[in-house]
Coordinates of C-alpha atoms in Angstrom, one line a residue:
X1 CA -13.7 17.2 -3.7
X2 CA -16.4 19.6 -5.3
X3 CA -16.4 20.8 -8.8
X4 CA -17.8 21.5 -11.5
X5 CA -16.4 20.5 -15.1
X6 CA -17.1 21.8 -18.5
X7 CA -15.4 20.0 -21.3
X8 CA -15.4 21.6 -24.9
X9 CA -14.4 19.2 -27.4
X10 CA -13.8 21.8 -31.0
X11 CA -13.1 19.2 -33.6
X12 CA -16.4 17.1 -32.7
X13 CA -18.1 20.5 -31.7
X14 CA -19.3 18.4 -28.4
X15 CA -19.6 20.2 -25.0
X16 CA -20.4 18.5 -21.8
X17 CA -20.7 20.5 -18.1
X18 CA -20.9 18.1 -15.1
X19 CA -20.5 19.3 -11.4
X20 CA -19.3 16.7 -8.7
X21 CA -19.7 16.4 -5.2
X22 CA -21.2 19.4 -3.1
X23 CA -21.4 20.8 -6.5
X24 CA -23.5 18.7 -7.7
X25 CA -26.4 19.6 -4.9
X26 CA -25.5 22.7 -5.8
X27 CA -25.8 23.1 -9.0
X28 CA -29.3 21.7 -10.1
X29 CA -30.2 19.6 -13.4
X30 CA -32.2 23.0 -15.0
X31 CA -29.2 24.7 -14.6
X32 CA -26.8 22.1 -15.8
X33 CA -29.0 22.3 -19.4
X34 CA -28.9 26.1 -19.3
X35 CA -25.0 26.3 -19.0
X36 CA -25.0 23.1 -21.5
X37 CA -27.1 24.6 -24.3
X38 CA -26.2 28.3 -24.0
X39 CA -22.0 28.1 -23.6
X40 CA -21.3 26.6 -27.0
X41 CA -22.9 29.4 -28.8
X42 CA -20.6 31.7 -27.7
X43 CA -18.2 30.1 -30.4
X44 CA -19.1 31.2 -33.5
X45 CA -18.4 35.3 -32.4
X46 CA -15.5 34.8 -29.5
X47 CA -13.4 31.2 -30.4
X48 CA -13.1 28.0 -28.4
X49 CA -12.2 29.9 -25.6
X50 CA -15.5 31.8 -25.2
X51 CA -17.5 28.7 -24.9
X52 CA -15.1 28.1 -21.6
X53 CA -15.4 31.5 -20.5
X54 CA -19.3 31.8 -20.9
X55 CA -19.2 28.1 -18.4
X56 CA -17.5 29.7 -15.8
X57 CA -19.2 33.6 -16.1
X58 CA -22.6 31.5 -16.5
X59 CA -21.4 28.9 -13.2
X60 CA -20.5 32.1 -11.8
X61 CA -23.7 33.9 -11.6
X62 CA -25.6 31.3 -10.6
X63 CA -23.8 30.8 -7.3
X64 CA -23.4 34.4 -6.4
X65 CA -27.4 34.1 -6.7
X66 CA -27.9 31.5 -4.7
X67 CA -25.4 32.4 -1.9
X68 CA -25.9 35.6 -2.0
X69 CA -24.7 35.2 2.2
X70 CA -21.3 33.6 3.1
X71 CA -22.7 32.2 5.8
X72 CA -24.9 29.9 4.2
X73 CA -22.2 28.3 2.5
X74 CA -20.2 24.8 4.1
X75 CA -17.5 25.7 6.6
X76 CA -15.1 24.7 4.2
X77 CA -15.8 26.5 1.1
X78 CA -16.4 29.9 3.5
X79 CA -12.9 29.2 4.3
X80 CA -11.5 29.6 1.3
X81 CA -14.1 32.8 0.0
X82 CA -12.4 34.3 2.8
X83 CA -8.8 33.7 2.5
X84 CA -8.1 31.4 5.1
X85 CA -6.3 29.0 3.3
X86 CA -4.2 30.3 1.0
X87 CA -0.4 29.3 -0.3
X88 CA 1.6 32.4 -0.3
X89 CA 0.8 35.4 0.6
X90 CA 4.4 37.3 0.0
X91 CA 3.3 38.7 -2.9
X92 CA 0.6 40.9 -3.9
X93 CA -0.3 39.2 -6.9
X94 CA -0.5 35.4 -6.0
X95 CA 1.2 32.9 -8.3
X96 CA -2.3 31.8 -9.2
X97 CA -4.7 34.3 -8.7
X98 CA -8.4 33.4 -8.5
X99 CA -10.6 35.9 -9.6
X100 CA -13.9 34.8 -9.2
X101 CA -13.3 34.3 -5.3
X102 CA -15.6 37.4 -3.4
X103 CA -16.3 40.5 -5.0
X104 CA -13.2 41.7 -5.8
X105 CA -9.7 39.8 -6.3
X106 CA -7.6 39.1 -3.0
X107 CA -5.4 42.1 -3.8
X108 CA -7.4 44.9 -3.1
X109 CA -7.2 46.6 -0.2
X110 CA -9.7 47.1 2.7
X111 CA -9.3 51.1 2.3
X112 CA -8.5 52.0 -1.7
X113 CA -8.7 56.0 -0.5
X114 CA -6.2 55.8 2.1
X115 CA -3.5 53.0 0.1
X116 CA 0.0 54.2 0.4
X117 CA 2.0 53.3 -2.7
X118 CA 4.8 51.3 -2.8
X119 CA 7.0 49.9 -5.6
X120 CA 8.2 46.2 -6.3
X121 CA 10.9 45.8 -8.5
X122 CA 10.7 42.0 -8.6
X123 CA 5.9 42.3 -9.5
X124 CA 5.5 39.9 -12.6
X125 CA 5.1 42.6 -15.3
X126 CA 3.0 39.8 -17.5
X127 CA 0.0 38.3 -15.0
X128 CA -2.1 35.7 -17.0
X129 CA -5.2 35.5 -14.9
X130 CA -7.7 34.3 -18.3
X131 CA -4.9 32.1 -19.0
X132 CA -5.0 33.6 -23.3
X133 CA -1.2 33.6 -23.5
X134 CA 1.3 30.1 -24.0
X135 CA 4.2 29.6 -21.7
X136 CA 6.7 30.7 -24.5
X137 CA 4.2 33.6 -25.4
X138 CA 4.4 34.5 -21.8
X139 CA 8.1 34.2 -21.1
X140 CA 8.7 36.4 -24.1
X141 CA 6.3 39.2 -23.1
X142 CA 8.2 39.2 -19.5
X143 CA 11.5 39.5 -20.9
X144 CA 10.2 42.1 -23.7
X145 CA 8.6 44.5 -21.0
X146 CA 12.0 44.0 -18.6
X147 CA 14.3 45.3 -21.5
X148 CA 11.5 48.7 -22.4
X149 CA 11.9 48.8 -18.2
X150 CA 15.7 49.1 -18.3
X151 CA 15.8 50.7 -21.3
X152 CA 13.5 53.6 -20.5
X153 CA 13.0 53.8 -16.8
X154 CA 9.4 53.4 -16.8
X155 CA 7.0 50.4 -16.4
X156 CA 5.4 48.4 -19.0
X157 CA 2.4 46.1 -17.3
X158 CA 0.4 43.1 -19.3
X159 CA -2.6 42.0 -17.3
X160 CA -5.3 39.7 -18.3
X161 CA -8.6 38.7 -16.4
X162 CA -12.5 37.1 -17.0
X163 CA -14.2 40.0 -15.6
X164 CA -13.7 43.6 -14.5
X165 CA -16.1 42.4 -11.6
X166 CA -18.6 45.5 -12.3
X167 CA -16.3 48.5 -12.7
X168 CA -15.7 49.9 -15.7
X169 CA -12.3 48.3 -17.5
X170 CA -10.1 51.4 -17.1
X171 CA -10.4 52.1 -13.6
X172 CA -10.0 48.0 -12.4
X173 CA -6.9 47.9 -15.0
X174 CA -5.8 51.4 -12.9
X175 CA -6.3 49.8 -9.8
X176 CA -4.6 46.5 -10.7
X177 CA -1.4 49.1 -11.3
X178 CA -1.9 51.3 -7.9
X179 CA -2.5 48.3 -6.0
X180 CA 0.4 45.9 -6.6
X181 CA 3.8 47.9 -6.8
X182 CA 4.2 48.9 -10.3
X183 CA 5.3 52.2 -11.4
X184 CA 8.8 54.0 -11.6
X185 CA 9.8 57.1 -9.6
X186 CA 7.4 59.4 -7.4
X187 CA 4.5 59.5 -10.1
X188 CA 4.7 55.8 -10.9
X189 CA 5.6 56.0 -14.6
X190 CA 4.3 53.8 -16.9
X191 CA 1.9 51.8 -19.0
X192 CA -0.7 49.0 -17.6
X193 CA -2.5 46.5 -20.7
X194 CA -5.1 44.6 -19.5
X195 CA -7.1 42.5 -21.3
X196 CA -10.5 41.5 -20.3
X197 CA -11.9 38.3 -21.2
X198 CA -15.6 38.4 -19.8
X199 CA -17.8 37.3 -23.0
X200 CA -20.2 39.8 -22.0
X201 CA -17.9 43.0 -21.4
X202 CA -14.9 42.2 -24.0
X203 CA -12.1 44.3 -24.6
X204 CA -8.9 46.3 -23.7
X205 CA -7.8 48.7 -22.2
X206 CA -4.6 50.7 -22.2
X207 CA -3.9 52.9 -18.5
X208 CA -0.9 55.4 -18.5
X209 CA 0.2 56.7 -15.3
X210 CA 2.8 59.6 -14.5
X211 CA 3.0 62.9 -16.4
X212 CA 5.5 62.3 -18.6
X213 CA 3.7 59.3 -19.9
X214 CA 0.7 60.8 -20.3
X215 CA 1.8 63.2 -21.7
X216 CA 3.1 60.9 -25.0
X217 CA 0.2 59.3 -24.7
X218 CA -2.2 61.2 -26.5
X219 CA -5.7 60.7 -28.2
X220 CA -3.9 60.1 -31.6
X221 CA -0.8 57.9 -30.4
X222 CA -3.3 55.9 -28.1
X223 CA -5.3 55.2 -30.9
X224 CA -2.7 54.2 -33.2
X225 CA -1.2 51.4 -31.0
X226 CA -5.1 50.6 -30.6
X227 CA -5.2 49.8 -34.2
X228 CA -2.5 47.1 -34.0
X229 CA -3.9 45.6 -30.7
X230 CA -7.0 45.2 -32.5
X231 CA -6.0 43.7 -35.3
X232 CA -4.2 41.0 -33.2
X233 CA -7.4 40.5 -30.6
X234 CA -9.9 39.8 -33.5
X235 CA -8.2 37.0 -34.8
X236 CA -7.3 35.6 -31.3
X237 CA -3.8 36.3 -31.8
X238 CA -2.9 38.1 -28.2
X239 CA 0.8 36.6 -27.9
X240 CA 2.0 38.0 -30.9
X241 CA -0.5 41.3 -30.5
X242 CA 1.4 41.7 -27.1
X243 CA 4.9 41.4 -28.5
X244 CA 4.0 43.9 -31.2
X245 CA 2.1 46.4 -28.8
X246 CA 5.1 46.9 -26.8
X247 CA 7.7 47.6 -30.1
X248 CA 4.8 50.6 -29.9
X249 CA 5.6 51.3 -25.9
X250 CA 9.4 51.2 -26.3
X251 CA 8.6 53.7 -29.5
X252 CA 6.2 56.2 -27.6
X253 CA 8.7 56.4 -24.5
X254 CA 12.0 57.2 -26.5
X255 CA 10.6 58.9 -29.3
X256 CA 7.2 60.3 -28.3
X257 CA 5.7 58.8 -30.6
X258 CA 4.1 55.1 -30.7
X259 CA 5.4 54.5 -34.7
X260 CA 8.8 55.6 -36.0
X261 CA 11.1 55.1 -38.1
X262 CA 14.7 53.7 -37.2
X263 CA 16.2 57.6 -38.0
X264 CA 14.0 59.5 -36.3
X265 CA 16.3 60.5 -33.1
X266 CA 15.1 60.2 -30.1
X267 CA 12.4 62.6 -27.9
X268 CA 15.0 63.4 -25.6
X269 CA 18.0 63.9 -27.8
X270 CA 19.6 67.2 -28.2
X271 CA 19.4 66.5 -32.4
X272 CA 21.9 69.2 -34.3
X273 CA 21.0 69.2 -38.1
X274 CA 24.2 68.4 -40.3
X275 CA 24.7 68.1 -44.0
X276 CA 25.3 63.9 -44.8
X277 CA 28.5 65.0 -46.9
X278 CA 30.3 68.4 -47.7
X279 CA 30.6 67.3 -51.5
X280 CA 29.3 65.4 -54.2
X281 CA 32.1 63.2 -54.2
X282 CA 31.8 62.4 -49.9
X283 CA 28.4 60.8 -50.8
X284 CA 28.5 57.4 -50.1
X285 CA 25.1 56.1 -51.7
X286 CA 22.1 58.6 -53.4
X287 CA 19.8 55.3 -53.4
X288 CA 17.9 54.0 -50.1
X289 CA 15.8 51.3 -51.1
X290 CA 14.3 50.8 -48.0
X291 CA 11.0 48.7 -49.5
X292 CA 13.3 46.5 -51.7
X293 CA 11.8 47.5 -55.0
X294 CA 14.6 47.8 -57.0
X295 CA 16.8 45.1 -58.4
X296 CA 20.9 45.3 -57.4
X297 CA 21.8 46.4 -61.2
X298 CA 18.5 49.0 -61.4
X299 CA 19.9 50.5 -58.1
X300 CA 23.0 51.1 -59.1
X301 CA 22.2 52.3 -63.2
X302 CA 19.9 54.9 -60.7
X303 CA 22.7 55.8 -58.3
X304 CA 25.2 56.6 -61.6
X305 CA 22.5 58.9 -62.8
X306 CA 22.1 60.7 -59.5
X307 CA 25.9 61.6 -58.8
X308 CA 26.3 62.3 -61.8
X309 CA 23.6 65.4 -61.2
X310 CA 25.0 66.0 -57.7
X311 CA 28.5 66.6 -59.2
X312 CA 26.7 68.8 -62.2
X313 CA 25.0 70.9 -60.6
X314 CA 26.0 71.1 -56.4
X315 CA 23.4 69.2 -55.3
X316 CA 22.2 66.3 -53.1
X317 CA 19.8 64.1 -55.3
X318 CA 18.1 61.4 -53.0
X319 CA 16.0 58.3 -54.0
X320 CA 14.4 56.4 -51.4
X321 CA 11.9 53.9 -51.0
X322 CA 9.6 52.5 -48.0
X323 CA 7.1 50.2 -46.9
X324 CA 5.6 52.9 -44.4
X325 CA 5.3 56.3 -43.2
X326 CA 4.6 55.2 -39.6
X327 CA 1.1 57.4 -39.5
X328 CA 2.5 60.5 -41.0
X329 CA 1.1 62.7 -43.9
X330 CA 3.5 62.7 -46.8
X331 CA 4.8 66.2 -46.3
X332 CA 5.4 65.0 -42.8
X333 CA 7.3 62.3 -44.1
X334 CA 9.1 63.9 -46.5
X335 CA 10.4 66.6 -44.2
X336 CA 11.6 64.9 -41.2
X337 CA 13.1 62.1 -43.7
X338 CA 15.2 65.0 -45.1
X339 CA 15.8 67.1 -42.2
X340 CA 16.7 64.1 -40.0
X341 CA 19.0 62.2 -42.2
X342 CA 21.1 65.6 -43.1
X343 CA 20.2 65.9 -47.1
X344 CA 21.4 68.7 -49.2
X345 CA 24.8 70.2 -49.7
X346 CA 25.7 73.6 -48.4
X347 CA 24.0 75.9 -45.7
X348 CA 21.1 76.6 -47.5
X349 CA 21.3 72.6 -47.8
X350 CA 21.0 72.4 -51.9
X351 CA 19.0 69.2 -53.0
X352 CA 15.9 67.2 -53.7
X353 CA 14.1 63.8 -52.4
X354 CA 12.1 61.4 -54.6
X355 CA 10.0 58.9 -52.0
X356 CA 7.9 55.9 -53.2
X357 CA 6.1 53.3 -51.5
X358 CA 5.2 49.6 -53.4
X359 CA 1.6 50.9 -52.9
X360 CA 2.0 54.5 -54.5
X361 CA 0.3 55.8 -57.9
X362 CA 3.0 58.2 -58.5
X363 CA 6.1 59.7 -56.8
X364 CA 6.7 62.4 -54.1
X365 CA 9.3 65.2 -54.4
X366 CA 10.9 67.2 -51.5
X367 CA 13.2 70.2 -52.4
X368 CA 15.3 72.6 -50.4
X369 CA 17.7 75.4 -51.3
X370 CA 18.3 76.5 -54.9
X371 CA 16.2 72.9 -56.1
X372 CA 13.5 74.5 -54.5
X373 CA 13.6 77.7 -56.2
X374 CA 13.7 75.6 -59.4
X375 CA 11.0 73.5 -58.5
X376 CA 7.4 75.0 -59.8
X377 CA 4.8 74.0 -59.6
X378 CA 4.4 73.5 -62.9
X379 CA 7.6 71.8 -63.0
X380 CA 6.7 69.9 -59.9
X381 CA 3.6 68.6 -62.2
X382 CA 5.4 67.6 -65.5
X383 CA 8.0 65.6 -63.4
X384 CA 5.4 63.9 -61.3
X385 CA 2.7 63.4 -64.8
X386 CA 6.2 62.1 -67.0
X387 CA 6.6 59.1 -64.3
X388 CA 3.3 58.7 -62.7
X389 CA 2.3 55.4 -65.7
X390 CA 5.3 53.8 -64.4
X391 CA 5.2 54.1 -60.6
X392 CA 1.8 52.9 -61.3
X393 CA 2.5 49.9 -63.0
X394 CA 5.1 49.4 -60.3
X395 CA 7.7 50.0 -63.0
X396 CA 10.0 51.9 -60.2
X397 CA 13.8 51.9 -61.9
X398 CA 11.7 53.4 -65.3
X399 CA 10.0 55.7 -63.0
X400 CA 12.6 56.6 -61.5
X401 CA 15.1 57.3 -64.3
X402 CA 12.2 59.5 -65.9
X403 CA 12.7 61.9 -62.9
X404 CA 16.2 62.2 -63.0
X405 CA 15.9 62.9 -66.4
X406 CA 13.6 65.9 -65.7
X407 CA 15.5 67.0 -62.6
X408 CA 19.1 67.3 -64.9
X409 CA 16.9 69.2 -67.5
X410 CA 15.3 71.7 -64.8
X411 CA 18.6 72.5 -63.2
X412 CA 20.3 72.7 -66.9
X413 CA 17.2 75.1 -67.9
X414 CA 14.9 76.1 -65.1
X415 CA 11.8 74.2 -67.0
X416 CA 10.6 70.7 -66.9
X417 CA 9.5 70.1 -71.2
X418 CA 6.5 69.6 -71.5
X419 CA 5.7 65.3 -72.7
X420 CA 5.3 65.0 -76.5
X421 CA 1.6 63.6 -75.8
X422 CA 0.8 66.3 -74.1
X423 CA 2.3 69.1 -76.7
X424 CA 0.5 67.1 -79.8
X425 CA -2.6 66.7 -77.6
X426 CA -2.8 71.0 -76.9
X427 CA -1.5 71.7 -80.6
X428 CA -4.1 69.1 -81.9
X429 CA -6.6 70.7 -79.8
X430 CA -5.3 74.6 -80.2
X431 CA -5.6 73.7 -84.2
X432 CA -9.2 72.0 -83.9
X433 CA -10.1 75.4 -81.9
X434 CA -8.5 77.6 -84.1
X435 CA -10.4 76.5 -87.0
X436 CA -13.5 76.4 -85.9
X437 CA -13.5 80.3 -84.0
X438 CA -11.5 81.3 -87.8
X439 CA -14.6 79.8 -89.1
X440 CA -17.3 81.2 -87.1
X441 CA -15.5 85.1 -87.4
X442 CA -14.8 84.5 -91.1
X443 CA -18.8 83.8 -91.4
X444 CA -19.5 86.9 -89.4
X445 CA -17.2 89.6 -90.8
X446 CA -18.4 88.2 -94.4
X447 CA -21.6 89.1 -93.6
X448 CA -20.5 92.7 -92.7
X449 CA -18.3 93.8 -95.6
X450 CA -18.8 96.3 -98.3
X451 CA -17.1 96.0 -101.6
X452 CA -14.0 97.8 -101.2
X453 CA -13.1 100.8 -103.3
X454 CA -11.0 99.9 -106.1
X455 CA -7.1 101.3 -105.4
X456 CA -4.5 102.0 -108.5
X457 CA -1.6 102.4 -106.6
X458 CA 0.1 100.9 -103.2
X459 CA 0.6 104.1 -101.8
X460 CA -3.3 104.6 -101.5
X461 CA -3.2 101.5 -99.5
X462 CA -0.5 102.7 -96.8
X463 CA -2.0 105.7 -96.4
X464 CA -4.9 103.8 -93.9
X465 CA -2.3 101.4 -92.3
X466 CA -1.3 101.9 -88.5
X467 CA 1.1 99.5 -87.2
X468 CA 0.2 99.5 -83.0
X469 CA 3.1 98.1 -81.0
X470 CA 2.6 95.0 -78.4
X471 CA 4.2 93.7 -75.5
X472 CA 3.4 89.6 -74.2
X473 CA 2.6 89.6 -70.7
X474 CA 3.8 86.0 -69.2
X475 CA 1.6 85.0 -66.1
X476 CA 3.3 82.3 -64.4
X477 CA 2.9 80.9 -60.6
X478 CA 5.7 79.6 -58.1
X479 CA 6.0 78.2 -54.8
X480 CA 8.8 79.3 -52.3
X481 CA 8.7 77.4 -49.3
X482 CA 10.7 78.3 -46.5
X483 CA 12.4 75.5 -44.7
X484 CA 10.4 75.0 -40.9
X485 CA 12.6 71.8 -39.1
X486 CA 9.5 69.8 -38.3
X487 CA 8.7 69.3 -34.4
X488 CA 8.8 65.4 -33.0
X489 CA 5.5 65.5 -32.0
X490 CA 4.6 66.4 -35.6
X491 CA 6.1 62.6 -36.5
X492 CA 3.4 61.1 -34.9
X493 CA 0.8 59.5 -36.3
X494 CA -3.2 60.1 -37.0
X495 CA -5.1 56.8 -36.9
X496 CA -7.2 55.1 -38.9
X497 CA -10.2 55.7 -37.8
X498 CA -11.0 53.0 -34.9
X499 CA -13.3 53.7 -32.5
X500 CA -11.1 53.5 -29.4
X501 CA -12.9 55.5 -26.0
X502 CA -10.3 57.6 -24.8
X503 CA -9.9 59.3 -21.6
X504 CA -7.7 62.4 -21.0
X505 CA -7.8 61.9 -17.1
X506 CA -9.9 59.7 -15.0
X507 CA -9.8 58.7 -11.3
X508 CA -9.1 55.0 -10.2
X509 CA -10.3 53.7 -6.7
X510 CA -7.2 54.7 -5.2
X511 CA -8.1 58.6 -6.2
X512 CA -4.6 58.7 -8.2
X513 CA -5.7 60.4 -11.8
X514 CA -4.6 58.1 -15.0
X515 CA -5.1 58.4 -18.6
X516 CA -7.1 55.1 -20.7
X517 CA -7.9 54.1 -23.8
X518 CA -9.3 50.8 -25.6
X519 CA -11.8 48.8 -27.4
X520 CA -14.1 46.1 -27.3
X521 CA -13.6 43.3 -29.4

């Protein structure tokens, strides 16, 4: 009946550590004051749970250093360091794993190099060794990772532990996945989380397995679903990190990508590009208010205005708002929004987008077909300037009417006009200019003249006139751009900016080559 007991009391901030019988000759009084006065400051940086943690790393160390031999140690307790007495050895990850017992965990084999593989359908795909996860949170994660499984065909693996027992995290989280049966089809398939809970080697670490996963799980996308996980592990939150880490896992295996939006088909379909409508009159709605920012009677004043330039003029006018543009550039965004949800009318597909986010300073515009030939830049500008104080001030239905406003105009004339502040602004300015060169060149010629020779008659007048004949020369700019249909892995994301260390390939102890990535938090 040996033990040893720490007991972390948060609301009173009160810690106690007391080892009981063979324990307790053990475990000396010094070191009883060391674990007792150095644990609890591990709470300020890593919660209530790193003052436990630091207990048992700190308990830890001390009794590898004094039995540094087995056999110095009571029958009983060498017993059980060597897995004699154990309760069920049927699978390879017990239903209570201990991972401090010996140097590694009991599930490693005696000869890594030489392991043959194997797969087990019925492995626990959630394995809560540091205990960070609730029942319900656990439950939930199992039964999230079982539908990516049957969706997909390839694993999804959540694994937690206190230490990485001296290897580095991406190799022991690798050989946690080689060594217990997880994997789909002969390259083993799949995704392994672990997160390691040692309060002096924090982090985690993502391991993908199998070419094709590997292949969709690149520096960018890796990173990108490190930025959530982060997010999450910071404030303690790893339930609800998990849950939202694998929306990211079902993401990157059908769509390649680890963030997309509902329309974006998926990696493997065989997507054929098709106009929404034939006509004007088939379109069912010009308005997708994705981000909720417009009120029901704005949205429909706004999709009035729209068909009634679709029906002018042949084309498909599009307003659409959202909350995100899952780690795409905007001309990403724009382009597979309208290429993937079959805007324009005709085969040259004839119309324009108009995106806005609740965060945006002003509005974004996508054309194709004869809207792009229309679309300047210049007229680009004035459309974008004319609304940009009302997207701004999150005025989005004033915004918005602005630039249908401009669009009717430009397909009427070919121009956007020009606002009325800034026409008075250039005349004001053209007249202040005007008057001051008129003045400078009046002072100069003055000083130049001779008194003219008196003349009696107009004709002696004519006689030194030459009228020269001029031409304007307009110099003007446009942008043709030449639809490309934007490639899937183009959808995917950057990042923003984390400081994730990722590894292309890497060797676990099995020899079987994986790819990793993760952080320390």
């Amino acid at each position: 009946r040996s033990a040893a007991i720490a007991l972390w009391c948060p609301e009173y901030e009160e810690y106690h550590y007391q080892a009981y019988g063979w324990a307790s000759d053990v475990i000396d009084g010094d070191e009883i004051d060391f674990i007792s006065e150095r644990s609890p400051g591990y709470e300020e940086e890593y919660g209530d749970w790193g003052v436990l943690y630091a207990s048992l790393r700190f308990t830890s160390n001390y009794l590898d250093d004094v039995f540094q031999d087995i056999n110095t140690l009571p029958p009983e307790i060498a017993a059980i360091l060597q897995g004699e007495q154990t309760t069920d050895q049927s699978s390879p990850v017990s239903a209570d794993p201990q991972p401090l017992t010996g140097s590694k965990p009991d599930w490693y084999p005696e000869d890594p190099q030489n392991f043959t593989f194997f797969h087990d359908e019925d492995a626990p795909r959630v394995v809560d060794v540091a205990d960070i996860f609730t029942p319900e949170e656990e439950a939930r994660i199992e039964s999230r990772a079982r539908e990516i499984i049957n969706e997909t065909g390839r694993d999804v693996v959540v694994f937690t532990d206190v230490s990485s027992y001296g290897l580095e995290q991406n190799v022991y989280c690798a050989d946690f996945y080689d060594f217990n049966g997880y994997g789909f089809g002969p390259e083993r398939e799949g995704l392994c989380l672990l997160f390691c809970m040692d309060p002096n080697d924090r982090g985690f670490m993502t391991v993908a397995t199998g070419s094709k996963t590997r292949a969709v799980f690149t520096e960018s996308s890796s990173n990108s679903m490190d930025d959530l996980l982060y997010d999450y592990a910071v404030q303690g939150e790893f339930g609800a990190g998990v849950i939202a880490w694998l929306d990211t896992v079902e993401s990157l295996y059908t769509k390649g990508v680890p963030f997309a939006p509902d329309w974006l088909p998926d990696a493997d379909a065989n997507y054929v590009r098709t106009p929404r409508a034939a006509s004007p009159q088939a379109i069912k709605s010009f308005v997708d208010d994705r981000a909720g920012l417009l009120y029901d009677d704005e949205a429909a004043s706004l999709e009035a205005m729209a068909r009634s330039i679709s029906e002018t003029y042949g084309i498909d006018v599009m307003i659409h708002t959202t909350r995100d543009i899952y780690n795409m550039r905007w001309d990403e965004y724009l382009d597979n929004y309208y290429y993937y949800n079959g805007i324009g009318l005709g085969q040259d597909y004839d119309g324009i987008l108009i995106a806005v986010t609740p965060y945006s300073s002003s509005a974004r515009i996508y054309a194709d077909g004869k809207v792009r030939d229309k679309l300047t830049e210049v007229n680009r500008s004035r459309i974008v300037d004319h609304s940009e104080d009302d997207i701004y001030g999150d005025r989005f239905f004033e915004g918005f009417s602005s630039i249908l406003k401009d669009v009717d105009h430009m397909m009427r004339t070919g121009r956007v006009a020009r606002s009325l502040s800034a026409w008075l602004g250039s005349t004001a300015l053209g007249t202040l200019l005007g008057g001051s060169l008129g003045g400078v060149s009046f002072g100069a010629a003055k000083s130049t003249m001779k008194e003219p020779k008196t003349r009696t008659a107009a004709s002696e007048y004519i006689s030194n006139f030459r009228l020269l004949g001029q031409s304007d020369n307009y110099l003007y700019t446009t942008t043709s751009r030449v639809y490309d249909p934007p490639s899937k892995s183009s959808s995917g994301g950057g990042s923003s900016g984390g400081h994730s260390s990722y590894s292309g390939s890497f060797h676990s102890s099995s020899g079987a080559s994986h790819s990793s990535s993760g952080r320390k938090f």
